[in-house]
Structure formats: structure tokens, C-alpha cells
Amino acid sequence: MGHRPATLTTPVEPTERAEPDVIVYGDPQRRTSVLAQVATVHALMSAVTEVGPSAQATFERLEHLDRARRSLIAAGCLEQAVGDEELDADVRRRGVELVQAITDDAAHIFHAAWVATQDGDARPPDVAGDDGRGARFADITALIGDRIVTVKEPEGFAFYALYAEQSLVAALAWAGEHPAGPGGEVDDGEPILVVGVRSIGTTLSAVVAAALEHAGRSVRRITLRPTGAPFDRHAQIDADELGDAAWVLVVDEGPGLSGSSMASVAEAVERAGLRPGRVAFLPGHGNDPGAEATPPVRARWARTPRYVAAHAALRWSGEALAGLLAARTSQILVTRACVDRVEDLSRGEWRRVVYPTGRAWPAACAPFERTKLRCVLADGTAVLWRYVGTDDTHLAGLRRRATRGFGPEVLGTAHGFVATRWIDGRALVAEDAAPAMVDLIGAQLDAVTAAPLTVQELRDAIDRIGDALHRNTSEALGVDEADRVAPWRAGATAIAAELSAAACGDGRPAPHGWIRDATGR
């Protein structure tokens, strides 16, 4: 890449302040028409295939991969939305077939783009051609039209820097341990069923299937959404859905607190007739299920093989993520100076470099923070890379801040991250809340406000906040105390009914979100 390899470092000062125990779970989703989502996917896929990975430059290959990843995620969201919609049985069957073919197509394009980053000397392979894509888009539009559906934003892609490449590498690891042919563990042509757990499983299962197909395996793919209580999910797969599958790979972002979603799929395929020992998990991380896992679920996870590609083990053009962002930093700063170090400021670690002691730290919900890496040059110049996924709204908000003078300018983007200049200075505290400062925060909130919410979006937002408030109060203080917050929810609903317009933007006007730099700005 033409730069000195950067070292990823994390400060090790002991924590002096406990983290909060209350957890609020989001459910990012939006209502849109099938027509609009089809148009988005079609445009993104067309942009990838029109450009193609013909250039030999490393950065151009990586940018092409970013575009392919973006189109893949959008296609997976379309498949999820149609798969979750209540439709007439025949319409649903045909609709799922069409959108699944679109996601599979996007996955093959993504696979080709990823292969192009693995060997810098080889000519990148041609991406998949249209192959009926336009007709499928037209068919799905004619079948479902402008029906409004719910698109759930996969949290791993949106917040936690989960890369589709991880599932691709995990699939190849499974294939490597299960060679096909004479003497192999898998007979020639023995079918493999890949089961994606919606929402994110639509995208990840398509990537796994594409990787296995390119490895010469016989693959079929389905997705499903387990039902039941959040910590006690149940799945149903009948013998027809299992078909002649001899192996089943279950793909999801989990395990979460209970691990029950993926475990329920394993139980379902064995009930449908799969031989024991023929199922494997391809999760998004290597951790065990969390505190809400039941003994049977823990036992299922303990005996089921797992194939996980750790984030730190991924390589693009021979580089880990830290090296890619270090090289991109030198490029956007137009400097020959090397990045001296890359610091991981995720999980609340940014507080270590902003505050002199742990006692001054503000509270942070560390496990749910976006990934943040700081690239520091030898002269002290630094760039902060913050993960935003494919969220144009978040990126637009950062640009609006910069335009109005409330934040540093956006220097560039890469691999789902956005770069801004690191600002040295003093983080504000509550005592800084003079009238002028309060006015400034108000102006900033106005500057980053997005488009007005619809009445239904506002009601849905209040309901989600109300649910989170009640659940967390119940867990922390008991049901009786939780019931006492009900009037707050009713009051918020009443206020919302009187609003002619409402919008969301920053939502985090805490003092530590502001830095006073060396000039006093």
C-alpha cells in the first residue's frame, strides 16, 4: 500500500468508573414502498456492474468492493421486507423467489469484488452480468407494486462494523474442513442448505451460498424469522423445506443474550429429518450466548460446530482494517508522512485520550458504541475514523454540522467509516452551561435536524421509547416502579398529537459532546 504498517493500540489505564447497567435496545426500521426499495437496489447494482473492477489500483478495487457491499446490503433489505410481509400465499412465494434471486445476484457480484482485493497482481474477475436482473426487478414491481413494507436496518451493518466478508471467509473455512469428493467428508454433489435468520441473515446467507457455489458445492438457500419471546425463539422448518439437504449451515449475526434464534433453527432442521451432527453455525462473532440462555440452548451451542471469521483476521489486499485506514489517512491528507499509530477508541476508550483521569469520565454505554479508530501521524496530526455503515442519513448529519460550523469537515469515507479531523481541546462539563452555550447547543440541534417525521413515525418512535423505558425500569427497580412511568409515556403521546411537525437529528446534546479547542472556539 506504500506506507509503513500501522500498529493498532488500545490504552490500558484501568477503568475508574462503573458503566451503567440499563440497556436500551433499538429496532431500526423504516416504512417504504417496494417500488422505492427496488429502485434503490437497481441503481446501486447498476453502478457496481457499470464501473466494474477493471482498474489495477488498490484503492479503486477497495472502492469497488465498498459499492458492491452497499448494493448487497440494500438487496438483502429488500428480501427481508418482502419475506416479512403478510401477502397472499402465491404472491409471497413468487415474490420471495424474485427478491432472493436479486440478493443472490448481488452476493455473486460482491464475491467477485472481494476476490479482486485478494491478489494485487491478478486481473480482477469480471462481475456478473445482468443475467435477467432487469426482468426480475420489473416482475417484482408488477407483482407487489407500491405496497408499503417494513425495511429493518441490520444492526451489525449499521452500528457494529460487521462485514459481509466475515461470513464469506467463514463459509470457506467450513468448506475447507469438509472437503468434497472421494475420501472427503462431503460426497460429490451432496446438497447443502444455507438458512439465514432474518433480518441480517438474508444478506449473510446469500454471501455464504455464493462462496460455497464458487467452491463447487451444491447449495440451496432459504431464510426464516424465528418467533416467540425475545429470549425463547422457536423456528419451524418442514420436510419439504429441508428437501434432500445433507448439511445445514445456519447464518446470523448472533448469538445475542439468549442464543435461542440460531439454536431453534438447528432444532427445527433435525426435527425435519436432518441427521444429527450435520448442522453448523456461522455467527457474527465467537462469543457464547449471553446471560438469558437456557441450559438446553447452551448445550446446543456447545455441541454445534461454529465457523467465525474474526474481524481482526480479515485482510483486504493484504492489509488489516487498521492498515487500510492508515493508508487512506495519508491519501486524504495529501501527505507523504506515515501514520505512526492507530488507536482503537471504541467501547468508551475515547475517554482515555480526552480526560486526564478516569474519575472525570462521563457515563458511556460502551458495548453499543460505534467503532472508532484514530490515526495519528508522527507530527501529532490525527484523523478520527467513525463507523457509519451505509447510513447516508448519519453522514449527511455530519456534513450539515460541518457546514454550519458545529463540527469538523468530512475528509473522506472508506469501508463504512467516515473521517474527520481530530480536535484537541477540553471537553465541556455541566458547569459550562452559560446562556450563550445553551443557545449554541440549540442552534446545533436545529442545524442537524433531518426531514420531518410523519405522524406514524413519531408515534412509533414514542412507542419504542416507552417500551424501552418500561422494560428497563422493570428490570432495574421492579414491575411496580415500572408501572409508575406509564403517565410519562401517556404525556409524551399527548404532546405528540398536538405537534404539527417533528424531526430528529442529534439527540445527544451532552456536555462532553462539545470540545473547546486551543483557540477558544
PDB file of C-alpha atoms in Angstrom, residues 370-483:
ATOM      1  CA  ARG A 370     -19.892   2.692  17.091  1.00  0.00           C
ATOM      2  CA  THR A 371     -16.372   1.575  16.244  1.00  0.00           C
ATOM      3  CA  LYS A 372     -13.936   4.493  16.270  1.00  0.00           C
ATOM      4  CA  LEU A 373     -10.260   4.431  15.229  1.00  0.00           C
ATOM      5  CA  ARG A 374      -7.837   7.363  15.471  1.00  0.00           C
ATOM      6  CA  CYS A 375      -4.916   7.540  13.040  1.00  0.00           C
ATOM      7  CA  VAL A 376      -2.082   9.655  14.463  1.00  0.00           C
ATOM      8  CA  LEU A 377       0.820  10.905  12.335  1.00  0.00           C
ATOM      9  CA  ALA A 378       4.315  11.437  13.700  1.00  0.00           C
ATOM     10  CA  ASP A 379       3.751  15.216  13.890  1.00  0.00           C
ATOM     11  CA  GLY A 380       0.683  14.757  16.085  1.00  0.00           C
ATOM     12  CA  THR A 381      -1.880  15.377  13.341  1.00  0.00           C
ATOM     13  CA  ALA A 382      -4.756  12.976  13.811  1.00  0.00           C
ATOM     14  CA  VAL A 383      -7.837  11.796  11.934  1.00  0.00           C
ATOM     15  CA  LEU A 384     -10.817  10.128  13.586  1.00  0.00           C
ATOM     16  CA  TRP A 385     -12.484   7.324  11.634  1.00  0.00           C
ATOM     17  CA  ARG A 386     -16.027   6.624  12.843  1.00  0.00           C
ATOM     18  CA  TYR A 387     -18.060   3.670  11.583  1.00  0.00           C
ATOM     19  CA  VAL A 388     -21.376   4.681   9.990  1.00  0.00           C
ATOM     20  CA  GLY A 389     -22.034   1.692   7.710  1.00  0.00           C
ATOM     21  CA  THR A 390     -24.140   2.592   4.710  1.00  0.00           C
ATOM     22  CA  ASP A 391     -26.218   5.149   6.636  1.00  0.00           C
ATOM     23  CA  ASP A 392     -26.451   8.190   4.362  1.00  0.00           C
ATOM     24  CA  THR A 393     -28.565   9.980   6.968  1.00  0.00           C
ATOM     25  CA  HIS A 394     -25.772   9.829   9.541  1.00  0.00           C
ATOM     26  CA  LEU A 395     -23.209  11.004   7.009  1.00  0.00           C
ATOM     27  CA  ALA A 396     -25.493  13.840   5.887  1.00  0.00           C
ATOM     28  CA  GLY A 397     -25.860  14.931   9.512  1.00  0.00           C
ATOM     29  CA  LEU A 398     -22.070  15.131   9.946  1.00  0.00           C
ATOM     30  CA  ARG A 399     -21.832  17.235   6.793  1.00  0.00           C
ATOM     31  CA  ARG A 400     -24.613  19.565   7.965  1.00  0.00           C
ATOM     32  CA  ARG A 401     -22.754  20.078  11.243  1.00  0.00           C
ATOM     33  CA  ALA A 402     -19.577  20.970   9.383  1.00  0.00           C
ATOM     34  CA  THR A 403     -21.344  23.369   7.018  1.00  0.00           C
ATOM     35  CA  ARG A 404     -22.871  25.262   9.957  1.00  0.00           C
ATOM     36  CA  GLY A 405     -19.591  25.298  11.870  1.00  0.00           C
ATOM     37  CA  PHE A 406     -20.623  22.847  14.608  1.00  0.00           C
ATOM     38  CA  GLY A 407     -18.217  20.079  13.699  1.00  0.00           C
ATOM     39  CA  PRO A 408     -15.133  19.244  11.657  1.00  0.00           C
ATOM     40  CA  GLU A 409     -15.478  18.724   7.930  1.00  0.00           C
ATOM     41  CA  VAL A 410     -15.868  15.256   6.497  1.00  0.00           C
ATOM     42  CA  LEU A 411     -12.493  14.411   4.950  1.00  0.00           C
ATOM     43  CA  GLY A 412     -13.460  11.172   3.259  1.00  0.00           C
ATOM     44  CA  THR A 413     -15.063   7.761   3.594  1.00  0.00           C
ATOM     45  CA  ALA A 414     -13.781   4.206   3.361  1.00  0.00           C
ATOM     46  CA  HIS A 415     -15.033   0.723   4.253  1.00  0.00           C
ATOM     47  CA  GLY A 416     -18.111   2.062   6.051  1.00  0.00           C
ATOM     48  CA  PHE A 417     -16.097   4.611   8.040  1.00  0.00           C
ATOM     49  CA  VAL A 418     -16.146   8.404   7.768  1.00  0.00           C
ATOM     50  CA  ALA A 419     -13.043  10.502   8.505  1.00  0.00           C
ATOM     51  CA  THR A 420     -12.976  13.838  10.317  1.00  0.00           C
ATOM     52  CA  ARG A 421     -10.136  15.873  11.781  1.00  0.00           C
ATOM     53  CA  TRP A 422      -9.403  15.053  15.414  1.00  0.00           C
ATOM     54  CA  ILE A 423      -9.964  18.157  17.566  1.00  0.00           C
ATOM     55  CA  ASP A 424      -7.660  18.599  20.537  1.00  0.00           C
ATOM     56  CA  GLY A 425      -9.129  20.576  23.398  1.00  0.00           C
ATOM     57  CA  ARG A 426     -11.157  20.418  26.578  1.00  0.00           C
ATOM     58  CA  ALA A 427     -14.433  18.539  26.776  1.00  0.00           C
ATOM     59  CA  LEU A 428     -17.157  20.677  28.319  1.00  0.00           C
ATOM     60  CA  VAL A 429     -18.804  19.890  31.647  1.00  0.00           C
ATOM     61  CA  ALA A 430     -22.175  20.848  33.089  1.00  0.00           C
ATOM     62  CA  GLU A 431     -20.716  23.982  34.652  1.00  0.00           C
ATOM     63  CA  ASP A 432     -20.048  25.353  31.159  1.00  0.00           C
ATOM     64  CA  ALA A 433     -23.794  25.711  30.530  1.00  0.00           C
ATOM     65  CA  ALA A 434     -23.855  29.510  30.310  1.00  0.00           C
ATOM     66  CA  PRO A 435     -26.724  31.099  28.318  1.00  0.00           C
ATOM     67  CA  ALA A 436     -24.535  31.535  25.252  1.00  0.00           C
ATOM     68  CA  MET A 437     -23.589  27.862  25.370  1.00  0.00           C
ATOM     69  CA  VAL A 438     -27.212  26.779  25.685  1.00  0.00           C
ATOM     70  CA  ASP A 439     -28.069  28.945  22.663  1.00  0.00           C
ATOM     71  CA  LEU A 440     -25.228  27.346  20.720  1.00  0.00           C
ATOM     72  CA  ILE A 441     -26.470  23.825  21.515  1.00  0.00           C
ATOM     73  CA  GLY A 442     -29.971  24.824  20.441  1.00  0.00           C
ATOM     74  CA  ALA A 443     -28.640  26.176  17.171  1.00  0.00           C
ATOM     75  CA  GLN A 444     -26.684  22.969  16.610  1.00  0.00           C
ATOM     76  CA  LEU A 445     -29.756  20.821  17.191  1.00  0.00           C
ATOM     77  CA  ASP A 446     -31.629  22.901  14.641  1.00  0.00           C
ATOM     78  CA  ALA A 447     -28.750  22.638  12.162  1.00  0.00           C
ATOM     79  CA  VAL A 448     -28.618  18.846  12.164  1.00  0.00           C
ATOM     80  CA  THR A 449     -32.362  18.263  12.123  1.00  0.00           C
ATOM     81  CA  ALA A 450     -33.377  15.852   9.402  1.00  0.00           C
ATOM     82  CA  ALA A 451     -36.602  15.760   7.368  1.00  0.00           C
ATOM     83  CA  PRO A 452     -39.828  15.972   9.417  1.00  0.00           C
ATOM     84  CA  LEU A 453     -41.245  12.713  10.715  1.00  0.00           C
ATOM     85  CA  THR A 454     -44.645  11.545   9.617  1.00  0.00           C
ATOM     86  CA  VAL A 455     -47.331  11.273  12.282  1.00  0.00           C
ATOM     87  CA  GLN A 456     -46.961   7.473  12.285  1.00  0.00           C
ATOM     88  CA  GLU A 457     -43.157   7.642  12.540  1.00  0.00           C
ATOM     89  CA  LEU A 458     -43.482   9.932  15.554  1.00  0.00           C
ATOM     90  CA  ARG A 459     -45.986   7.636  17.247  1.00  0.00           C
ATOM     91  CA  ASP A 460     -43.793   4.610  16.549  1.00  0.00           C
ATOM     92  CA  ALA A 461     -40.773   6.419  17.998  1.00  0.00           C
ATOM     93  CA  ILE A 462     -42.625   7.277  21.212  1.00  0.00           C
ATOM     94  CA  ASP A 463     -43.869   3.691  21.497  1.00  0.00           C
ATOM     95  CA  ARG A 464     -40.320   2.335  21.161  1.00  0.00           C
ATOM     96  CA  ILE A 465     -39.003   4.740  23.791  1.00  0.00           C
ATOM     97  CA  GLY A 466     -41.927   3.902  26.061  1.00  0.00           C
ATOM     98  CA  ASP A 467     -41.323   0.167  25.710  1.00  0.00           C
ATOM     99  CA  ALA A 468     -37.621   0.578  26.468  1.00  0.00           C
ATOM    100  CA  LEU A 469     -38.337   2.825  29.453  1.00  0.00           C
ATOM    101  CA  HIS A 470     -40.833   0.377  30.955  1.00  0.00           C
ATOM    102  CA  ARG A 471     -38.697  -2.724  30.349  1.00  0.00           C
ATOM    103  CA  ASN A 472     -35.507  -1.236  31.762  1.00  0.00           C
ATOM    104  CA  THR A 473     -37.244   0.306  34.768  1.00  0.00           C
ATOM    105  CA  SER A 474     -38.836  -3.063  35.449  1.00  0.00           C
ATOM    106  CA  GLU A 475     -35.500  -4.885  35.263  1.00  0.00           C
ATOM    107  CA  ALA A 476     -33.713  -2.325  37.416  1.00  0.00           C
ATOM    108  CA  LEU A 477     -36.376  -1.433  40.005  1.00  0.00           C
ATOM    109  CA  GLY A 478     -39.235  -3.909  39.670  1.00  0.00           C
ATOM    110  CA  VAL A 479     -42.630  -4.046  37.987  1.00  0.00           C
ATOM    111  CA  ASP A 480     -44.371  -1.737  40.476  1.00  0.00           C
ATOM    112  CA  GLU A 481     -41.896   1.050  39.857  1.00  0.00           C
ATOM    113  CA  ALA A 482     -42.074   0.461  36.108  1.00  0.00           C
ATOM    114  CA  ASP A 483     -45.835   0.985  36.162  1.00  0.00           C
TER     115      ASP A 483
END
